[in-house]
Short mmCIF file of N, CA and C in Angstrom, two decimals:
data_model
loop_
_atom_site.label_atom_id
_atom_site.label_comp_id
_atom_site.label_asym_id
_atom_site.label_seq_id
_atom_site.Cartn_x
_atom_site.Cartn_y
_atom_site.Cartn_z
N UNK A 3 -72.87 -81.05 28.48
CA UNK A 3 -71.54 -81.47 28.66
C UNK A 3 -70.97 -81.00 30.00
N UNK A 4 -71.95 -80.58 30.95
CA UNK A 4 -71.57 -80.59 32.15
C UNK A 4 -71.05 -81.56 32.82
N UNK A 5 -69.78 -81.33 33.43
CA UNK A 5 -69.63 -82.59 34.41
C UNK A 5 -70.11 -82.34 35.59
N UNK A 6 -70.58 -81.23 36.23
CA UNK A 6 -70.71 -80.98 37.60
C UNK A 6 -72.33 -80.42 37.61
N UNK A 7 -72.48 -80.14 36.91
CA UNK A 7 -73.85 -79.71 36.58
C UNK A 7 -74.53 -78.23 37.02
N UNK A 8 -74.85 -77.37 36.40
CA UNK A 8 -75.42 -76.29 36.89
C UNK A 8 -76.19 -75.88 37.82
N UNK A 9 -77.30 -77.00 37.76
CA UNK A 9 -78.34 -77.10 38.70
C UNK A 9 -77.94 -77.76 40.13
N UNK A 10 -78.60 -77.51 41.04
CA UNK A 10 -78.41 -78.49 42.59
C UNK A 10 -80.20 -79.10 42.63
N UNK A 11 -79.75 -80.21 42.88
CA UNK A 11 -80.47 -81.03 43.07
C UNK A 11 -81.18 -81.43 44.46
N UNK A 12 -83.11 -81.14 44.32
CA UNK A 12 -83.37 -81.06 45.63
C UNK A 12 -83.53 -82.43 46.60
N UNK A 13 -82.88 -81.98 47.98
CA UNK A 13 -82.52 -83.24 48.53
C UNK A 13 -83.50 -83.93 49.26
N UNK A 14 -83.70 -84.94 49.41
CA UNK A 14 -84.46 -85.72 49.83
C UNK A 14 -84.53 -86.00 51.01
N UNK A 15 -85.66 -85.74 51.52
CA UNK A 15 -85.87 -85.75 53.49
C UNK A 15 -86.54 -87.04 53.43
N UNK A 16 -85.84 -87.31 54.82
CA UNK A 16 -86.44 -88.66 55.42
C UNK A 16 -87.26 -88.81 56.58
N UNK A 17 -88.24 -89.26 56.36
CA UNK A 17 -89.46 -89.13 57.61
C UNK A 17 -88.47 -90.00 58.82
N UNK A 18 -88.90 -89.16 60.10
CA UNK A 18 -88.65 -89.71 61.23
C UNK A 18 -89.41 -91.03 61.51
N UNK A 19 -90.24 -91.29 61.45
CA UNK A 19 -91.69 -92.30 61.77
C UNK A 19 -91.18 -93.51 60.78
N UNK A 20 -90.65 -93.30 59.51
CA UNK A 20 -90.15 -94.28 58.83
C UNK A 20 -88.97 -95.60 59.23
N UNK A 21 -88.36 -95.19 60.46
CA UNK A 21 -87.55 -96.43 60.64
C UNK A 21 -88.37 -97.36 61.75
N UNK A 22 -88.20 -98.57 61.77
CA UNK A 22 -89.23 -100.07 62.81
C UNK A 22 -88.57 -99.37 64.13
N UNK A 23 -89.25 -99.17 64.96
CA UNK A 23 -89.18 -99.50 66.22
C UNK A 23 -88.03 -100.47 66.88
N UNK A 24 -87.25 -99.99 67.62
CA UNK A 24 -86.05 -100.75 68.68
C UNK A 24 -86.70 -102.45 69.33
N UNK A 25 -86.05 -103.52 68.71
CA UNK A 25 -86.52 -104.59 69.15
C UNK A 25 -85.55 -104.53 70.43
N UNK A 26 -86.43 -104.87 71.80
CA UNK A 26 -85.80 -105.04 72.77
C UNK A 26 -85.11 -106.86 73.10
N UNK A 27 -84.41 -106.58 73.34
CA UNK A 27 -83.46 -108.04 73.86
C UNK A 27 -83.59 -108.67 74.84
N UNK A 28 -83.95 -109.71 74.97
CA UNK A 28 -83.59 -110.69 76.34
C UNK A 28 -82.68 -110.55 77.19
N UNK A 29 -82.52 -110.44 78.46
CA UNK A 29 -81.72 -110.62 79.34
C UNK A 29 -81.33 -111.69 80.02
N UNK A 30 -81.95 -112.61 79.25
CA UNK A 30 -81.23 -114.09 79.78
C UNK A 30 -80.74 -114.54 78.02
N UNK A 31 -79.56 -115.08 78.34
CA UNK A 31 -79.16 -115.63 76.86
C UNK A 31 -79.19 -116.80 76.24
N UNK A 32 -79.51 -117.36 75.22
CA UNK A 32 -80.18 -118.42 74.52
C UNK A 32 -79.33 -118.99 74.73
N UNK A 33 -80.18 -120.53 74.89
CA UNK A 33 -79.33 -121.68 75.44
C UNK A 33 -78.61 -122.28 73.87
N UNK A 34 -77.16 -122.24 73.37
CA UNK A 34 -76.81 -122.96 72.58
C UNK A 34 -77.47 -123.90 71.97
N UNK A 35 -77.68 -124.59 71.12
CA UNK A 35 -78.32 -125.77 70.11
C UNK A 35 -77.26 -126.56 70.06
N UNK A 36 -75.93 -125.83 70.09
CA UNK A 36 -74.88 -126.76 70.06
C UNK A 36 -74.41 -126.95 71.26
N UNK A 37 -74.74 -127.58 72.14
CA UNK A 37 -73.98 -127.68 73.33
C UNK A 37 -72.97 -129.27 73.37
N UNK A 38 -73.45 -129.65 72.57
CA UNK A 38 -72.45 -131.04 72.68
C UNK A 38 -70.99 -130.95 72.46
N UNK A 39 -70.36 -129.70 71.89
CA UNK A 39 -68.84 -129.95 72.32
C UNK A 39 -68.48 -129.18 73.32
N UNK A 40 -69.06 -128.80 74.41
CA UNK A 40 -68.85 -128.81 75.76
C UNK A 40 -68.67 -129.81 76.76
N UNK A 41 -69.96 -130.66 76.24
CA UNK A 41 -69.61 -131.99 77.13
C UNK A 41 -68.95 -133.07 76.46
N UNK A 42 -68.04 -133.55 76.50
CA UNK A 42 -67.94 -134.56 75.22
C UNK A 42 -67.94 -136.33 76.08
N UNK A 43 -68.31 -136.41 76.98
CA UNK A 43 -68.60 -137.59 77.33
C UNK A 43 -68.99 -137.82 78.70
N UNK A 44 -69.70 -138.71 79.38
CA UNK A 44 -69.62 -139.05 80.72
C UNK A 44 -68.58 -139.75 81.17
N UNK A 45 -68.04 -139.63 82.11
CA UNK A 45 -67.01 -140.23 82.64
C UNK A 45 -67.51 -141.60 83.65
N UNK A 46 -67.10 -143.11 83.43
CA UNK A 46 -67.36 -143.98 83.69
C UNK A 46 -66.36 -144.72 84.65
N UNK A 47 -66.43 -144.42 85.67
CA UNK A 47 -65.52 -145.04 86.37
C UNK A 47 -66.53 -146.19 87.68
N UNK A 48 -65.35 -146.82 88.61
CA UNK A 48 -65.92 -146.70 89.83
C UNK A 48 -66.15 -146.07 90.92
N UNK A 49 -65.59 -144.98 90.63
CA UNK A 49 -65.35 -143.68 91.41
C UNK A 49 -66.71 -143.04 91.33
N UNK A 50 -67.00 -142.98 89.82
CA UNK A 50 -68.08 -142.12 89.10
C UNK A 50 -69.25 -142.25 89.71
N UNK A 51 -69.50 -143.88 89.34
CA UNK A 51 -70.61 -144.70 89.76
C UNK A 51 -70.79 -144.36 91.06
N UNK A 52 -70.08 -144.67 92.09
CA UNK A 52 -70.60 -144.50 93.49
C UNK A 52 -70.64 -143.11 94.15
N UNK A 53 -70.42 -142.02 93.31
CA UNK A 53 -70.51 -140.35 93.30
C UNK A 53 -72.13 -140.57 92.15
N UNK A 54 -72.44 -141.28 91.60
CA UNK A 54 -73.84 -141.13 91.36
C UNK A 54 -74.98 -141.38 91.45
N UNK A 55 -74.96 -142.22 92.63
CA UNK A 55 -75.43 -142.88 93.89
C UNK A 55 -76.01 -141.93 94.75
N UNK A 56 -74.71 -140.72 94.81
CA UNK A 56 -74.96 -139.34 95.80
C UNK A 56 -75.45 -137.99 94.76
N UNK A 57 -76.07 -138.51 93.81
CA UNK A 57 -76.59 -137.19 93.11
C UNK A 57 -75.65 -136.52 92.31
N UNK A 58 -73.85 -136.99 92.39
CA UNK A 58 -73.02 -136.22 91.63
C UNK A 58 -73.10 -136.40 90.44
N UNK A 59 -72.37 -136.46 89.36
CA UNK A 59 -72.19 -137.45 88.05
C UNK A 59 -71.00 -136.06 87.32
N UNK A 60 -70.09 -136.99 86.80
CA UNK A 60 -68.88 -136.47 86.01
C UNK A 60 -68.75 -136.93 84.77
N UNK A 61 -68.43 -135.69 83.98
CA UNK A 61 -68.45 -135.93 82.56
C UNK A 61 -66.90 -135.03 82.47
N UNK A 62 -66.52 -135.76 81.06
CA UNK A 62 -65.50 -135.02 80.63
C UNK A 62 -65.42 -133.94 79.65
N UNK A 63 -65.26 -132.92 79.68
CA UNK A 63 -65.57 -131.78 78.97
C UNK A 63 -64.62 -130.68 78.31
N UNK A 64 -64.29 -129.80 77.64
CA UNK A 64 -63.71 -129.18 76.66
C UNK A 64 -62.35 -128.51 77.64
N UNK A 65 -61.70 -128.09 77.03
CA UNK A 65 -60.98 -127.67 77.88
C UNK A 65 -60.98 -126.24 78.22
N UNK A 66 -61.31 -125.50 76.91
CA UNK A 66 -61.57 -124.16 77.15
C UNK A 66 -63.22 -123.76 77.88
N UNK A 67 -64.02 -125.23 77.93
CA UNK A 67 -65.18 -124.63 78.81
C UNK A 67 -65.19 -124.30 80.10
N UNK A 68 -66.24 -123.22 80.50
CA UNK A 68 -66.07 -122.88 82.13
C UNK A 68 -67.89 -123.48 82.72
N UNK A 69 -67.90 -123.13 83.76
CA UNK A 69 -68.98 -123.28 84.64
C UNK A 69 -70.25 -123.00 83.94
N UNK A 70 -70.53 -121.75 83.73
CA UNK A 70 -71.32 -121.33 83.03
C UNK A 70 -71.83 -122.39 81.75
N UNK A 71 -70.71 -122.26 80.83
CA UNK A 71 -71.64 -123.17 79.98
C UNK A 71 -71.33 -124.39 80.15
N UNK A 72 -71.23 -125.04 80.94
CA UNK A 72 -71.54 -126.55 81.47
C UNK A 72 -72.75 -126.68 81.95
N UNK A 73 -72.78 -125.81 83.02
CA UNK A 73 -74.15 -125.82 83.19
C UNK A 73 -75.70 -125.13 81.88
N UNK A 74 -75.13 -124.79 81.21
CA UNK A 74 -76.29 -124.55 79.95
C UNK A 74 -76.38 -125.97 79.03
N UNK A 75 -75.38 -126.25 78.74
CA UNK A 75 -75.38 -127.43 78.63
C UNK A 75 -75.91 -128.51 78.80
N UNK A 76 -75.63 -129.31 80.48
CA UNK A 76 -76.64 -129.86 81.11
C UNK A 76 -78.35 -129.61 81.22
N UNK A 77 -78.32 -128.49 81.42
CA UNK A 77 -79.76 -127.93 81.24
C UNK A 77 -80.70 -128.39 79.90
N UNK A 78 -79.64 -128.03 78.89
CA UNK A 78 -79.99 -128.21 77.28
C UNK A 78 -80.33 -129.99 76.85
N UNK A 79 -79.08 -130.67 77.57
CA UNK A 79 -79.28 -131.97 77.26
C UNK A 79 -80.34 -133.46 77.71
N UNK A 80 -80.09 -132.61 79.45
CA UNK A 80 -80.05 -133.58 79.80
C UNK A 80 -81.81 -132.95 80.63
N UNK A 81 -82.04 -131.87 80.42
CA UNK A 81 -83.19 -131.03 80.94
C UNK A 81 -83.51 -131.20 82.35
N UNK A 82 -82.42 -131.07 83.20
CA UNK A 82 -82.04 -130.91 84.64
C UNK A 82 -81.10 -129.95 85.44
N UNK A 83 -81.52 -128.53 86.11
CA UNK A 83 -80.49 -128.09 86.24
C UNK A 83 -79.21 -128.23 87.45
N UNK A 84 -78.73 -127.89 87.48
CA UNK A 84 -77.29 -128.50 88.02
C UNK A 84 -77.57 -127.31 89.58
N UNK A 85 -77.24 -127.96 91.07
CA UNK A 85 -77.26 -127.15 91.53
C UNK A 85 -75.72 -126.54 92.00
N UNK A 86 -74.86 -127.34 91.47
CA UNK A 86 -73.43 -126.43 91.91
C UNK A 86 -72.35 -127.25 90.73
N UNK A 87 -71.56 -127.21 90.20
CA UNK A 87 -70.58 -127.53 89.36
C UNK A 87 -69.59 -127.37 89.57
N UNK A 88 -68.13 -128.51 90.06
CA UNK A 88 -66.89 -128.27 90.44
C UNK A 88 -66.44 -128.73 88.94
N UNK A 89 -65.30 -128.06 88.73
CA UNK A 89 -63.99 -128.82 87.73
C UNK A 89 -62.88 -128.62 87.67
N UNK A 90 -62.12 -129.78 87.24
CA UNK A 90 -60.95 -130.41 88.07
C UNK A 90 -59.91 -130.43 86.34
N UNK A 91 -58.69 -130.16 86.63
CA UNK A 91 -57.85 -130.00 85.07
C UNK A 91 -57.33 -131.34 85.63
N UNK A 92 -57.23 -131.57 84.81
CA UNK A 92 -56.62 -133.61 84.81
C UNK A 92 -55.35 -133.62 83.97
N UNK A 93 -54.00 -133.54 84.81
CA UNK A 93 -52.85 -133.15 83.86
C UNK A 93 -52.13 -134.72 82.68
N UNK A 94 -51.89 -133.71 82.26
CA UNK A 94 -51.19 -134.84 81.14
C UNK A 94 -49.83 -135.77 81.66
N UNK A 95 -49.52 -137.06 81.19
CA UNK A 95 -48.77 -138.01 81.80
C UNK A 95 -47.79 -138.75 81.04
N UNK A 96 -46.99 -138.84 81.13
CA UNK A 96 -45.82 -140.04 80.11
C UNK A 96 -45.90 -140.88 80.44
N UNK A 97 -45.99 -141.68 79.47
CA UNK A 97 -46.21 -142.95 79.36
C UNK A 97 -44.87 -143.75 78.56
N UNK A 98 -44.56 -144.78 78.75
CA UNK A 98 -43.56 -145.65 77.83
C UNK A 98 -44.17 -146.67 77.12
N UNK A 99 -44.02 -146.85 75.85
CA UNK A 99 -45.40 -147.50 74.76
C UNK A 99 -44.36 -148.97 75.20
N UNK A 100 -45.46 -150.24 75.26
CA UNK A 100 -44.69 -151.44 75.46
C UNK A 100 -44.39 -151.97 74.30
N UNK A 101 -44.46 -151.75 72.86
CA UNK A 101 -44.33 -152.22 71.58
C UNK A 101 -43.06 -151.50 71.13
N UNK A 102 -42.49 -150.59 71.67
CA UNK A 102 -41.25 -150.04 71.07
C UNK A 102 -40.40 -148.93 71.81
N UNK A 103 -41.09 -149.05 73.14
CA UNK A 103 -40.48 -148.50 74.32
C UNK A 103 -39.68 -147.01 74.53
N UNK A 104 -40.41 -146.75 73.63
CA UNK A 104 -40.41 -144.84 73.84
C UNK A 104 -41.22 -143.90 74.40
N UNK A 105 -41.47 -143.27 74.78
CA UNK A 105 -41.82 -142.38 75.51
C UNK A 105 -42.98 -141.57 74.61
N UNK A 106 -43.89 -141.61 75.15
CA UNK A 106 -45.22 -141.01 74.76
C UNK A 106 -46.30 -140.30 75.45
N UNK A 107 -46.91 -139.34 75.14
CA UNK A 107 -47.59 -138.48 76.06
C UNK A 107 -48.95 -138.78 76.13
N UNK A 108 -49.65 -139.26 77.39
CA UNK A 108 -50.98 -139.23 77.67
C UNK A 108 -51.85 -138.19 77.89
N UNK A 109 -52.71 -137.62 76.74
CA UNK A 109 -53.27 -136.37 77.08
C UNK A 109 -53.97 -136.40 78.41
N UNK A 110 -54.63 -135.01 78.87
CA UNK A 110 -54.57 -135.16 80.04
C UNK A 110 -56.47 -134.38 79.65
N UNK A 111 -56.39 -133.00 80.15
CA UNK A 111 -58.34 -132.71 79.77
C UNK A 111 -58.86 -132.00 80.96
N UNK A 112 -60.27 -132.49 81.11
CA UNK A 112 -60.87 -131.43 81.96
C UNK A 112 -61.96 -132.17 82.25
N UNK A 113 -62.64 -132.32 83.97
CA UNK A 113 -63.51 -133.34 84.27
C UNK A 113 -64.20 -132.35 85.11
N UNK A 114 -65.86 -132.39 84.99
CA UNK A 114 -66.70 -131.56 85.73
C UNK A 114 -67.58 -132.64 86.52
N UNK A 115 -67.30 -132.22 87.73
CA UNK A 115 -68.77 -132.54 88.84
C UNK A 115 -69.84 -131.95 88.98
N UNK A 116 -70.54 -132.80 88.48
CA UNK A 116 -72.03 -132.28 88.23
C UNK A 116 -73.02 -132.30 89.08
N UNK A 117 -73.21 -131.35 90.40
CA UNK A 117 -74.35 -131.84 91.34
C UNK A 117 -75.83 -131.52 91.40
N UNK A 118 -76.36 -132.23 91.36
CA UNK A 118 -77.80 -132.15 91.14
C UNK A 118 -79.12 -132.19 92.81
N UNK A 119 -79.84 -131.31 92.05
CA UNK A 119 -80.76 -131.49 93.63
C UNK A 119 -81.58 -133.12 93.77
N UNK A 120 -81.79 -133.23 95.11
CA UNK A 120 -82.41 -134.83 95.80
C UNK A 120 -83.33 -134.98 94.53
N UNK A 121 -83.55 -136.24 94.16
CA UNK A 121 -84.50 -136.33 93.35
C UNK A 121 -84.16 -136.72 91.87
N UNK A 122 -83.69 -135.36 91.77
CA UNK A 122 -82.81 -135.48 89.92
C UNK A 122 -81.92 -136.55 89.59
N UNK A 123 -81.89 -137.24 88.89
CA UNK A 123 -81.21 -138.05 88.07
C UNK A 123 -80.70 -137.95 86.45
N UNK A 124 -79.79 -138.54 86.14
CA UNK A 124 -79.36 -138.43 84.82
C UNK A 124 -79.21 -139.85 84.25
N UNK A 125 -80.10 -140.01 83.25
CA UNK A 125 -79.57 -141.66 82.79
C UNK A 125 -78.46 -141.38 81.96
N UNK A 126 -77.20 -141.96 82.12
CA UNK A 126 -75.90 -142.46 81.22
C UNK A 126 -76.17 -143.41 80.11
N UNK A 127 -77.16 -144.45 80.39
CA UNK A 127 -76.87 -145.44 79.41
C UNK A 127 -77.44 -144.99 78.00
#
């Protein structure tokens, strides 16, 4: 009817040698699987077209993405890497709807230039 018990109980040692070995980590970091809501479309213009003529090509992309993973991205998708990446915030616009003539907002987004070395190409279609 001890609650605490008379005896002490002998304690149990733990071998050093018993825990796995330190897995070491990569220093380059895995390319996403999900990279598609980074890019969410190519951008099709005539602008586009004749900037892909010169190796550029523009897609429209997330808004919270940066450089970095645009370019993992590209890499991931399109298996070409990018040799420099500009992007441009594309502001939002009012518009007046012609069916009932109020005032409405055109979202606006985020457009990356994608430049690639001589050679590289990206098919769009």
């Amino acid at each position: 009817m001890s609650i605490f018990g008379k005896t002490k109980k002998a304690e149990v040692k733990k071998d050093a040698t018993a825990t796995p070995p330190a897995v070491e980590k990569d220093s380059t970091p895995a390319i996403s699987s999900d990279s598609s809501h980074v890019l969410l479309n190519p951008r099709i213009t005539e602008k586009s077209t004749w900037h892909s003529a010169q190796g550029v090509y523009v897609f429209d992309v997330a808004v919270n993405s940066n450089k970095q993973q645009i370019s993992r991205a590209i890499r991931a998708i399109y298996k070409v890497t990018p040799r420099k990446i500009r992007i441009v915030t594309v502001p939002s616009k009012s518009k007046r709807s012609a069916r009932t003539g109020k005032l409405g907002v055109k979202g606006g987004g985020k457009k990356a230039y994608v430049y690639l070395k001589k050679g590289e190409t990206i098919n769009l279609s």
